[in-house]
Amino acid sequence: MVRYRTTIVPCFFVSLITLWLCRLPHLSWYNKGAAATRFASPSSTEISSIDLSHADSPFVGWPLARVCKETTWTPGVVFNCDDNSGGIGNIRNYILTCLRYGIEAGATGLVLPRIRARSATDLSNLFAEHQPFDFYFDKEHFIYGLQTACPQMTVYESIDAIPNIKKPVKPEAIRPIDFSKRGGCDNRELNKHSDRFGIKFREHIKKTSEEQKIPQPSLEQPRVFAMQWGVMFDLHVYRDGPEFVSTFGGLLRFRKDILELGLKTVKYMRQYASTQGTTAPSKPIGSTNFTGMHLRTEADAMKNWPSFEQQSKTYLDKMRALKPSFSFSAAYVATGNETEAQKLASIARSQYVIGVMTKRTLLEAYPVDLKALDKLSWDQQALVDFIVLLEAEYFLGVTPSSFSMNVALKRHTKMEGLYTRPWKIGREDERSMLFGTYEKYWDDWLFMFDSIWP
């Protein structure tokens, strides 16, 4: 009898707690280890005030859940998003754009994307072997976030893991441009017909099924479609509203060990900054503020991009000209070219009285962390830079670089949170400046402002 009463009492209180939680309107919390997904109605001030500009910001799922709820789903359609390449800016944007097209198409399956790695011996070769998703990203976070917000779409570990798939599998290559008449003279035109992509895609499925004399896609007869490479900067991302743009990229959190190393590097950079003093009388020695710079002069940089001399002078002049509340004497430079980083550091120290550090010079004092860095590939090491630049008080980058623009637009989400409006092209915001030419929409790469997911 005692055992029975002991069981009933806790159950009674658990039931009361459950009933109380269920009566809360519009707010649910999902947490699975490091993968946190937050759902809330647009009126929730707690959710709206979340700072989305950090590498470890939580994924806010309700904007994606809303889009998925509005989608017409086609069972048996599976999307493959492996045809990516380049640095983190390109690959991140390709996966997100491919996924958004997959949702619009009503695909009920997604093959977990693989990462097309860069050659370790030739940085200009962007098409080396594929690596698994967690080469860059936190797999648990991605799968949990996507399937919680969009349960209509199942994530498969590989093509071979798709139930009832006929082997060998040859994904059907598609291009969004083939599903719309965009007009104009430039074949780089962004997709202004993205709202009709799902309709046109379903017409394509019906037509090709009839032509090939095969059944319509179903869970018993799945068909796999592969988005081709050029899709990475194809969409006007604000079609789904600022709240979707600000949160969608949160699905792709960096993998845990790289995130941890990046945040450690931020800590070490702040410690270094506190030893450098300041050029502003209002800032006493001991300030941990620093400026982040992206020096894009590596071997794979295009010849018509700004030179080392142009980038370094622009960055250092801007840092010196910043108003007193943003005057620093310490800068972190992100680059894959350590030689030119040290060249910039020498100029900064001798001509501007500014101390400059890189991830490598910072980690030299921490052998365990330096060893962890050395185990990473060239592009994986760039993720450490990405994390540190997000945390800088001010960021200086260059517009032809998708890396710089990803960093700046992610930082921009701090301006207005969930409802951050688009970056004003040709201007700086209060947190970042992008150096470059702002004249020609295509030749000066300005279209990327419209097509990058923060």
CSV table of C-alpha atoms in Angstrom, one decimal:
chain,number,residue,atom,x,y,z
A,1,MET,CA,0.0,0.0,0.0
A,2,VAL,CA,2.9,2.4,0.8
A,3,ARG,CA,4.5,1.7,-2.6
A,4,TYR,CA,1.2,2.5,-4.3
A,5,ARG,CA,0.8,5.9,-2.6
A,6,THR,CA,4.4,6.8,-3.2
A,7,THR,CA,3.8,6.3,-6.9
A,8,ILE,CA,0.5,8.1,-7.1
A,9,VAL,CA,1.7,11.4,-5.4
A,10,PRO,CA,4.5,12.2,-7.8
A,11,CYS,CA,2.3,11.3,-10.7
A,12,PHE,CA,-0.4,13.6,-9.4
A,13,PHE,CA,2.1,16.5,-9.3
A,14,VAL,CA,3.6,15.7,-12.7
A,15,SER,CA,0.0,15.7,-14.1
A,16,LEU,CA,-0.6,19.2,-12.6
A,17,ILE,CA,2.6,20.5,-14.0
A,18,THR,CA,1.9,19.1,-17.4
A,19,LEU,CA,-1.6,20.6,-17.4
A,20,TRP,CA,-0.2,24.0,-16.4
A,21,LEU,CA,2.5,23.9,-19.1
A,22,CYS,CA,-0.1,22.9,-21.7
A,23,ARG,CA,-2.3,25.9,-20.9
A,24,LEU,CA,0.6,28.4,-21.9
A,25,PRO,CA,-0.4,30.0,-25.2
A,26,HIS,CA,1.9,30.0,-28.3
A,27,LEU,CA,5.2,29.1,-26.5
A,28,SER,CA,7.1,25.8,-26.6
A,29,TRP,CA,10.7,25.0,-25.8
A,30,TYR,CA,12.6,22.3,-27.5
A,31,ASN,CA,16.1,21.3,-26.2
A,32,LYS,CA,18.1,18.3,-27.1
A,33,GLY,CA,21.6,18.5,-25.9
A,34,ALA,CA,23.4,21.3,-27.7
A,35,ALA,CA,20.7,21.5,-30.3
A,36,ALA,CA,18.1,24.0,-29.1
A,37,THR,CA,15.1,25.0,-31.2
A,38,ARG,CA,12.8,27.7,-30.1
A,39,PHE,CA,9.2,28.2,-31.2
A,40,ALA,CA,7.1,31.1,-30.4
A,41,SER,CA,4.4,33.3,-31.9
A,42,PRO,CA,5.6,36.6,-33.5
A,43,SER,CA,4.3,38.5,-30.5
A,44,SER,CA,6.7,36.9,-28.0
A,45,THR,CA,9.1,39.6,-26.9
A,46,GLU,CA,11.5,37.1,-25.4
A,47,ILE,CA,12.0,35.3,-28.7
A,48,SER,CA,12.1,38.6,-30.7
A,49,SER,CA,14.9,39.9,-28.5
A,50,ILE,CA,17.3,37.0,-29.0
A,51,ASP,CA,20.7,38.1,-30.4
A,52,LEU,CA,21.0,36.0,-33.6
A,53,SER,CA,24.5,37.4,-34.5
A,54,HIS,CA,26.6,34.9,-32.6
A,55,ALA,CA,27.9,31.6,-33.9
A,56,ASP,CA,26.2,29.7,-31.1
A,57,SER,CA,22.9,31.6,-31.2
A,58,PRO,CA,19.8,29.4,-30.8
A,59,PHE,CA,17.8,28.3,-33.8
A,60,VAL,CA,14.4,30.0,-33.8
A,61,GLY,CA,12.2,27.6,-35.7
A,62,TRP,CA,8.7,29.2,-36.0
A,63,PRO,CA,9.4,31.1,-39.3
A,64,LEU,CA,10.5,27.8,-40.9
A,65,ALA,CA,7.6,25.9,-39.4
A,66,ARG,CA,5.2,28.5,-40.9
A,67,VAL,CA,6.7,28.0,-44.3
A,68,CYS,CA,6.6,24.2,-44.1
A,69,LYS,CA,2.9,24.4,-42.9
A,70,GLU,CA,2.1,26.4,-46.1
A,71,THR,CA,3.9,23.9,-48.4
A,72,THR,CA,2.2,21.4,-50.7
A,73,TRP,CA,4.1,18.2,-50.1
A,74,THR,CA,4.8,15.4,-52.6
A,75,PRO,CA,5.7,12.1,-50.9
A,76,GLY,CA,8.6,10.3,-52.5
A,77,VAL,CA,10.4,13.4,-53.8
A,78,VAL,CA,13.9,13.6,-52.2
A,79,PHE,CA,16.4,16.4,-52.7
A,80,ASN,CA,20.2,16.0,-52.8
A,81,CYS,CA,22.3,19.1,-52.0
A,82,ASP,CA,25.9,17.7,-52.6
A,83,ASP,CA,26.9,19.9,-55.6
A,84,ASN,CA,28.5,22.6,-53.5
A,85,SER,CA,32.1,23.9,-53.5
A,86,GLY,CA,34.3,26.7,-52.3
A,87,GLY,CA,34.8,28.3,-48.9
A,88,ILE,CA,32.3,28.3,-46.1
A,89,GLY,CA,30.4,31.3,-47.5
A,90,ASN,CA,29.7,29.5,-50.7
A,91,ILE,CA,28.9,26.1,-49.2
A,92,ARG,CA,26.8,27.4,-46.5
A,93,ASN,CA,24.7,29.5,-48.9
A,94,TYR,CA,24.4,26.6,-51.4
A,95,ILE,CA,23.0,24.2,-48.8
A,96,LEU,CA,20.5,26.7,-47.4
A,97,THR,CA,19.3,27.7,-50.9
A,98,CYS,CA,19.0,24.1,-52.1
A,99,LEU,CA,17.1,23.3,-48.9
A,100,ARG,CA,14.7,26.2,-49.4
A,101,TYR,CA,14.1,25.1,-53.0
A,102,GLY,CA,13.5,21.5,-51.7
A,103,ILE,CA,10.8,22.8,-49.3
A,104,GLU,CA,9.2,24.8,-52.1
A,105,ALA,CA,9.2,21.7,-54.2
A,106,GLY,CA,7.4,19.8,-51.4
A,107,ALA,CA,10.2,17.2,-51.1
A,108,THR,CA,9.5,14.9,-48.2
A,109,GLY,CA,13.1,13.7,-48.1
A,110,LEU,CA,16.5,15.3,-47.9
A,111,VAL,CA,19.8,13.5,-48.2
A,112,LEU,CA,22.1,14.8,-45.5
A,113,PRO,CA,24.4,17.1,-47.6
A,114,ARG,CA,28.0,16.3,-48.0
A,115,ILE,CA,30.7,18.9,-48.2
A,116,ARG,CA,32.8,19.2,-51.4
A,117,ALA,CA,36.3,19.8,-49.9
A,118,ARG,CA,39.0,22.0,-51.4
A,119,SER,CA,42.3,20.4,-52.5
A,120,ALA,CA,44.9,20.5,-49.7
A,121,THR,CA,47.7,21.1,-52.3
A,122,ASP,CA,46.0,23.5,-54.7
A,123,LEU,CA,43.6,26.0,-53.1
A,124,SER,CA,42.2,27.0,-56.4
A,125,ASN,CA,40.9,23.4,-56.9
A,126,LEU,CA,37.4,23.6,-55.3
A,127,PHE,CA,36.3,20.1,-56.4
A,128,ALA,CA,38.2,17.6,-54.4
A,129,GLU,CA,36.6,14.7,-52.6
A,130,HIS,CA,33.3,14.9,-50.7
A,131,GLN,CA,33.5,15.0,-46.9
A,132,PRO,CA,30.6,14.3,-44.5
A,133,PHE,CA,28.2,17.0,-43.3
A,134,ASP,CA,30.0,17.3,-39.9
A,135,PHE,CA,33.2,18.3,-41.7
A,136,TYR,CA,31.8,21.8,-41.0
A,137,PHE,CA,28.5,21.6,-39.3
A,138,ASP,CA,26.8,20.1,-36.2
A,139,LYS,CA,24.8,17.2,-37.6
A,140,GLU,CA,22.6,16.7,-34.5
A,141,HIS,CA,21.7,20.4,-34.4
A,142,PHE,CA,20.8,20.4,-38.1
A,143,ILE,CA,18.7,17.3,-38.1
A,144,TYR,CA,16.9,18.1,-34.9
A,145,GLY,CA,16.2,21.7,-35.8
A,146,LEU,CA,14.9,20.8,-39.3
A,147,GLN,CA,12.7,17.9,-38.3
A,148,THR,CA,11.3,19.7,-35.3
A,149,ALA,CA,10.4,22.8,-37.4
A,150,CYS,CA,9.6,20.9,-40.6
A,151,PRO,CA,8.5,17.3,-39.7
A,152,GLN,CA,7.1,16.8,-43.2
A,153,MET,CA,10.7,16.4,-44.4
A,154,THR,CA,12.8,13.4,-43.4
A,155,VAL,CA,16.6,13.6,-43.4
A,156,TYR,CA,18.4,10.5,-44.8
A,157,GLU,CA,22.1,9.8,-43.9
A,158,SER,CA,22.8,8.9,-47.5
A,159,ILE,CA,21.1,8.2,-50.8
A,160,ASP,CA,21.3,4.5,-50.2
A,161,ALA,CA,19.4,5.0,-46.9
A,162,ILE,CA,16.3,6.1,-48.7
A,163,PRO,CA,13.6,3.4,-48.2
A,164,ASN,CA,12.6,1.5,-51.4
A,165,ILE,CA,15.2,3.3,-53.6
A,166,LYS,CA,16.3,1.4,-56.6
A,167,LYS,CA,20.1,1.0,-56.9
A,168,PRO,CA,22.4,2.1,-58.4
A,169,VAL,CA,20.9,5.6,-57.8
A,170,LYS,CA,21.4,8.4,-60.3
A,171,PRO,CA,19.9,11.7,-59.0
A,172,GLU,CA,18.1,13.7,-61.6
A,173,ALA,CA,19.9,17.0,-62.1
A,174,ILE,CA,17.8,20.2,-62.1
A,175,ARG,CA,18.3,23.9,-62.3
A,176,PRO,CA,15.7,26.4,-61.1
A,177,ILE,CA,16.3,28.6,-64.2
A,178,ASP,CA,14.8,25.8,-66.3
A,179,PHE,CA,11.5,26.2,-64.4
A,180,SER,CA,10.9,29.9,-65.2
A,181,LYS,CA,11.2,32.4,-68.0
A,182,ARG,CA,13.3,35.1,-66.3
A,183,GLY,CA,13.9,37.3,-69.3
A,184,GLY,CA,16.5,40.0,-69.5
A,185,CYS,CA,20.0,39.9,-71.0
A,186,ASP,CA,22.0,38.5,-68.1
A,187,ASN,CA,21.9,34.8,-67.3
A,188,ARG,CA,22.9,35.5,-63.8
A,189,GLU,CA,19.5,37.0,-63.0
A,190,LEU,CA,18.2,36.0,-59.6
A,191,ASN,CA,15.0,33.9,-59.6
A,192,LYS,CA,12.1,36.3,-59.5
A,193,HIS,CA,9.7,33.4,-60.0
A,194,SER,CA,10.6,31.4,-56.8
A,195,ASP,CA,7.0,31.5,-55.6
A,196,ARG,CA,6.0,29.5,-58.7
A,197,PHE,CA,8.9,27.0,-58.5
A,198,GLY,CA,6.8,24.4,-56.6
A,199,ILE,CA,4.0,24.5,-59.2
A,200,LYS,CA,6.4,24.3,-62.1
A,201,PHE,CA,8.4,21.5,-60.4
A,202,ARG,CA,5.3,19.4,-59.8
A,203,GLU,CA,4.4,19.9,-63.5
A,204,HIS,CA,7.9,18.7,-64.3
A,205,ILE,CA,7.4,15.6,-62.2
A,206,LYS,CA,4.1,14.7,-63.9
A,207,LYS,CA,5.5,15.4,-67.4
A,208,THR,CA,8.7,13.4,-67.0
A,209,SER,CA,6.8,10.5,-65.3
A,210,GLU,CA,4.6,10.2,-68.4
A,211,GLU,CA,7.5,10.6,-70.8
A,212,GLN,CA,9.6,7.9,-69.0
A,213,LYS,CA,6.5,5.7,-68.4
A,214,ILE,CA,7.3,5.5,-64.7
A,215,PRO,CA,4.9,5.9,-61.7
A,216,GLN,CA,4.5,9.3,-60.0
A,217,PRO,CA,6.8,9.6,-57.0
A,218,SER,CA,5.7,8.0,-53.8
A,219,LEU,CA,7.2,6.6,-50.7
A,220,GLU,CA,7.2,3.2,-52.5
A,221,GLN,CA,8.7,4.7,-55.7
A,222,PRO,CA,11.0,7.6,-54.6
A,223,ARG,CA,12.8,9.9,-57.0
A,224,VAL,CA,15.9,11.8,-56.1
A,225,PHE,CA,16.6,15.3,-57.5
A,226,ALA,CA,20.0,17.1,-57.3
A,227,MET,CA,20.3,20.8,-57.5
A,228,GLN,CA,23.2,21.9,-59.7
A,229,TRP,CA,26.1,24.0,-58.5
A,230,GLY,CA,25.0,27.4,-59.6
A,231,VAL,CA,22.1,27.6,-57.3
A,232,MET,CA,24.1,29.1,-54.4
A,233,PHE,CA,23.2,32.7,-55.1
A,234,ASP,CA,20.0,32.2,-57.0
A,235,LEU,CA,17.2,33.3,-54.6
A,236,HIS,CA,15.9,36.7,-53.4
A,237,VAL,CA,16.1,35.5,-49.8
A,238,TYR,CA,13.7,38.2,-48.4
A,239,ARG,CA,10.7,36.6,-50.2
A,240,ASP,CA,9.8,34.8,-46.9
A,241,GLY,CA,10.2,37.9,-44.7
A,242,PRO,CA,13.0,39.2,-42.5
A,243,GLU,CA,12.1,36.8,-39.7
A,244,PHE,CA,12.8,33.8,-41.9
A,245,VAL,CA,16.0,35.3,-43.3
A,246,SER,CA,17.3,36.1,-39.9
A,247,THR,CA,16.7,32.6,-38.5
A,248,PHE,CA,17.0,30.1,-41.4
A,249,GLY,CA,20.8,30.1,-41.3
A,250,GLY,CA,20.7,29.1,-37.7
A,251,LEU,CA,20.2,25.5,-38.9
A,252,LEU,CA,23.9,25.4,-39.9
A,253,ARG,CA,25.7,25.7,-36.6
A,254,PHE,CA,29.4,24.9,-36.8
A,255,ARG,CA,30.4,21.5,-35.3
A,256,LYS,CA,31.1,21.5,-31.6
A,257,ASP,CA,34.9,21.2,-31.4
A,258,ILE,CA,35.4,24.0,-33.9
A,259,LEU,CA,32.8,26.2,-32.2
A,260,GLU,CA,34.6,25.6,-28.9
A,261,LEU,CA,38.0,26.5,-30.4
A,262,GLY,CA,36.6,29.6,-32.0
A,263,LEU,CA,35.1,30.9,-28.7
A,264,LYS,CA,38.4,30.2,-26.9
A,265,THR,CA,40.2,32.2,-29.6
A,266,VAL,CA,37.7,35.1,-28.9
A,267,LYS,CA,38.6,34.9,-25.2
A,268,TYR,CA,42.4,35.0,-26.0
A,269,MET,CA,41.9,37.9,-28.3
A,270,ARG,CA,40.1,39.9,-25.6
A,271,GLN,CA,42.9,39.2,-23.2
A,272,TYR,CA,45.4,40.4,-25.7
A,273,ALA,CA,43.3,43.6,-26.5
A,274,SER,CA,43.3,44.4,-22.8
A,275,THR,CA,47.1,44.7,-22.9
A,276,GLN,CA,47.2,47.1,-25.8
A,277,GLY,CA,45.6,50.3,-24.3
A,278,THR,CA,43.6,52.5,-26.6
A,279,THR,CA,43.9,55.6,-28.7
A,280,ALA,CA,40.8,57.1,-27.2
A,281,PRO,CA,41.2,59.0,-23.9
A,282,SER,CA,37.7,57.8,-22.9
A,283,LYS,CA,38.8,54.2,-23.1
A,284,PRO,CA,41.2,53.3,-20.3
A,285,ILE,CA,43.9,50.6,-20.6
A,286,GLY,CA,42.2,47.3,-20.0
A,287,SER,CA,39.5,47.5,-22.6
A,288,THR,CA,38.8,44.2,-24.3
A,289,ASN,CA,37.4,45.7,-27.4
A,290,PHE,CA,38.9,44.8,-30.8
A,291,THR,CA,38.3,45.2,-34.5
A,292,GLY,CA,38.0,42.3,-36.8
A,293,MET,CA,39.5,42.4,-40.3
A,294,HIS,CA,39.2,40.0,-43.2
A,295,LEU,CA,42.2,40.2,-45.5
A,296,ARG,CA,41.2,38.4,-48.7
A,297,THR,CA,44.5,38.0,-50.6
A,298,GLU,CA,45.0,34.3,-50.6
A,299,ALA,CA,46.2,32.3,-53.7
A,300,ASP,CA,42.6,31.6,-54.8
A,301,ALA,CA,41.5,35.3,-54.8
A,302,MET,CA,40.5,36.7,-58.1
A,303,LYS,CA,43.0,39.1,-59.8
A,304,ASN,CA,40.5,42.0,-60.0
A,305,TRP,CA,39.7,42.0,-56.3
A,306,PRO,CA,41.3,44.7,-54.1
A,307,SER,CA,45.0,44.2,-53.5
A,308,PHE,CA,46.8,43.8,-50.2
A,309,GLU,CA,47.8,47.4,-50.3
A,310,GLN,CA,44.2,48.6,-50.9
A,311,GLN,CA,42.7,46.4,-48.3
A,312,SER,CA,45.2,47.0,-45.5
A,313,LYS,CA,45.3,50.8,-46.0
A,314,THR,CA,41.5,51.0,-46.1
A,315,TYR,CA,41.1,48.9,-43.0
A,316,LEU,CA,43.8,50.6,-40.9
A,317,ASP,CA,42.7,54.1,-42.0
A,318,LYS,CA,39.1,53.2,-41.1
A,319,MET,CA,40.1,51.8,-37.7
A,320,ARG,CA,42.0,55.0,-36.9
A,321,ALA,CA,39.1,57.2,-38.1
A,322,LEU,CA,36.4,55.4,-36.0
A,323,LYS,CA,34.7,57.7,-33.6
A,324,PRO,CA,36.1,57.6,-30.0
A,325,SER,CA,33.5,55.1,-28.8
A,326,PHE,CA,34.9,52.6,-31.4
A,327,SER,CA,38.6,53.5,-31.3
A,328,PHE,CA,40.7,50.4,-30.6
A,329,SER,CA,44.4,49.6,-30.4
A,330,ALA,CA,43.9,45.9,-31.2
A,331,ALA,CA,42.8,44.1,-34.3
A,332,TYR,CA,42.2,40.5,-35.3
A,333,VAL,CA,43.0,39.7,-38.9
A,334,ALA,CA,41.4,36.7,-40.5
A,335,THR,CA,43.3,35.3,-43.5
A,336,GLY,CA,44.7,32.0,-44.9
A,337,ASN,CA,47.9,33.8,-45.8
A,338,GLU,CA,50.0,34.1,-42.6
A,339,THR,CA,52.8,35.9,-44.4
A,340,GLU,CA,50.6,38.8,-45.5
A,341,ALA,CA,49.0,38.8,-42.1
A,342,GLN,CA,52.4,39.5,-40.5
A,343,LYS,CA,53.1,42.1,-43.1
A,344,LEU,CA,49.8,43.9,-42.1
A,345,ALA,CA,50.7,43.5,-38.5
A,346,SER,CA,54.1,45.2,-39.0
A,347,ILE,CA,52.5,48.2,-40.9
A,348,ALA,CA,49.8,48.5,-38.2
A,349,ARG,CA,52.3,48.5,-35.3
A,350,SER,CA,54.8,51.0,-36.9
A,351,GLN,CA,52.4,53.4,-38.7
A,352,TYR,CA,49.1,53.2,-36.7
A,353,VAL,CA,50.2,52.0,-33.2
A,354,ILE,CA,47.8,49.1,-33.5
A,355,GLY,CA,48.5,45.5,-32.4
A,356,VAL,CA,47.3,42.8,-34.8
A,357,MET,CA,46.9,39.1,-34.1
A,358,THR,CA,45.8,36.1,-36.0
A,359,LYS,CA,44.3,32.8,-34.8
A,360,ARG,CA,47.8,31.2,-35.0
A,361,THR,CA,49.7,34.0,-33.2
A,362,LEU,CA,47.1,33.9,-30.5
A,363,LEU,CA,47.1,30.2,-30.0
A,364,GLU,CA,50.9,29.9,-29.9
A,365,ALA,CA,50.7,30.5,-26.2
A,366,TYR,CA,48.2,27.6,-25.9
A,367,PRO,CA,49.9,24.4,-27.3
A,368,VAL,CA,46.8,22.2,-26.9
A,369,ASP,CA,44.6,24.6,-28.8
A,370,LEU,CA,47.2,25.2,-31.4
A,371,LYS,CA,47.5,21.4,-32.0
A,372,ALA,CA,43.7,21.3,-32.4
A,373,LEU,CA,43.9,24.1,-35.0
A,374,ASP,CA,46.7,22.3,-36.9
A,375,LYS,CA,44.5,19.2,-37.2
A,376,LEU,CA,41.9,21.2,-39.2
A,377,SER,CA,41.9,21.7,-42.9
A,378,TRP,CA,42.5,25.2,-44.5
A,379,ASP,CA,38.8,25.8,-44.9
A,380,GLN,CA,38.0,24.4,-41.4
A,381,GLN,CA,40.4,26.8,-39.9
A,382,ALA,CA,38.5,29.6,-41.6
A,383,LEU,CA,35.5,28.7,-39.4
A,384,VAL,CA,37.6,29.8,-36.4
A,385,ASP,CA,38.1,33.1,-38.1
A,386,PHE,CA,34.4,33.4,-38.8
A,387,ILE,CA,33.5,32.8,-35.2
A,388,VAL,CA,36.0,35.5,-33.9
A,389,LEU,CA,34.9,38.1,-36.5
A,390,LEU,CA,31.3,37.7,-35.4
A,391,GLU,CA,32.3,38.7,-31.9
A,392,ALA,CA,34.4,41.8,-32.8
A,393,GLU,CA,33.1,45.2,-31.8
A,394,TYR,CA,33.6,46.3,-35.4
A,395,PHE,CA,34.2,44.3,-38.6
A,396,LEU,CA,36.0,45.3,-41.8
A,397,GLY,CA,35.6,43.1,-44.8
A,398,VAL,CA,35.6,43.2,-48.6
A,399,THR,CA,32.6,42.9,-50.9
A,400,PRO,CA,33.7,40.4,-53.5
A,401,SER,CA,34.2,37.8,-50.7
A,402,SER,CA,31.2,35.7,-49.8
A,403,PHE,CA,33.0,35.0,-46.5
A,404,SER,CA,33.1,38.7,-45.6
A,405,MET,CA,29.6,39.2,-46.7
A,406,ASN,CA,28.3,36.3,-44.7
A,407,VAL,CA,30.1,37.6,-41.6
A,408,ALA,CA,28.8,41.2,-42.1
A,409,LEU,CA,25.2,40.1,-42.7
A,410,LYS,CA,25.2,37.7,-39.8
A,411,ARG,CA,26.4,40.6,-37.6
A,412,HIS,CA,23.8,42.8,-39.1
A,413,THR,CA,21.0,40.7,-37.5
A,414,LYS,CA,22.0,42.3,-34.1
A,415,MET,CA,20.6,45.6,-35.4
A,416,GLU,CA,16.9,44.7,-35.2
A,417,GLY,CA,16.9,41.1,-34.1
A,418,LEU,CA,14.3,38.8,-35.6
A,419,TYR,CA,12.9,41.5,-37.9
A,420,THR,CA,16.2,43.0,-39.1
A,421,ARG,CA,15.8,44.8,-42.4
A,422,PRO,CA,18.2,44.2,-45.4
A,423,TRP,CA,21.6,45.7,-45.4
A,424,LYS,CA,21.7,49.0,-47.3
A,425,ILE,CA,24.0,48.3,-50.2
A,426,GLY,CA,26.8,50.8,-50.5
A,427,ARG,CA,26.7,51.8,-46.8
A,428,GLU,CA,28.1,50.6,-43.6
A,429,ASP,CA,25.9,49.7,-40.6
A,430,GLU,CA,26.9,50.5,-37.0
A,431,ARG,CA,28.9,47.3,-36.7
A,432,SER,CA,30.6,46.6,-40.0
A,433,MET,CA,32.0,48.1,-43.2
A,434,LEU,CA,32.5,46.3,-46.5
A,435,PHE,CA,35.2,47.7,-48.7
A,436,GLY,CA,34.6,47.5,-52.5
A,437,THR,CA,33.1,49.0,-55.6
A,438,TYR,CA,29.3,49.7,-55.6
A,439,GLU,CA,28.5,50.5,-59.2
A,440,LYS,CA,27.6,47.4,-61.2
A,441,TYR,CA,25.1,44.9,-59.7
A,442,TRP,CA,26.6,41.8,-61.3
A,443,ASP,CA,30.3,42.7,-62.0
A,444,ASP,CA,30.7,44.1,-58.5
A,445,TRP,CA,29.0,41.2,-56.9
A,446,LEU,CA,26.3,43.3,-55.3
A,447,PHE,CA,23.6,40.6,-56.1
A,448,MET,CA,25.0,38.7,-53.1
A,449,PHE,CA,23.5,41.2,-50.7
A,450,ASP,CA,20.1,40.0,-52.0
A,451,SER,CA,20.9,36.2,-52.0
A,452,ILE,CA,22.9,35.5,-48.9
A,453,TRP,CA,21.3,33.9,-45.8
A,454,PRO,CA,22.8,35.5,-42.7
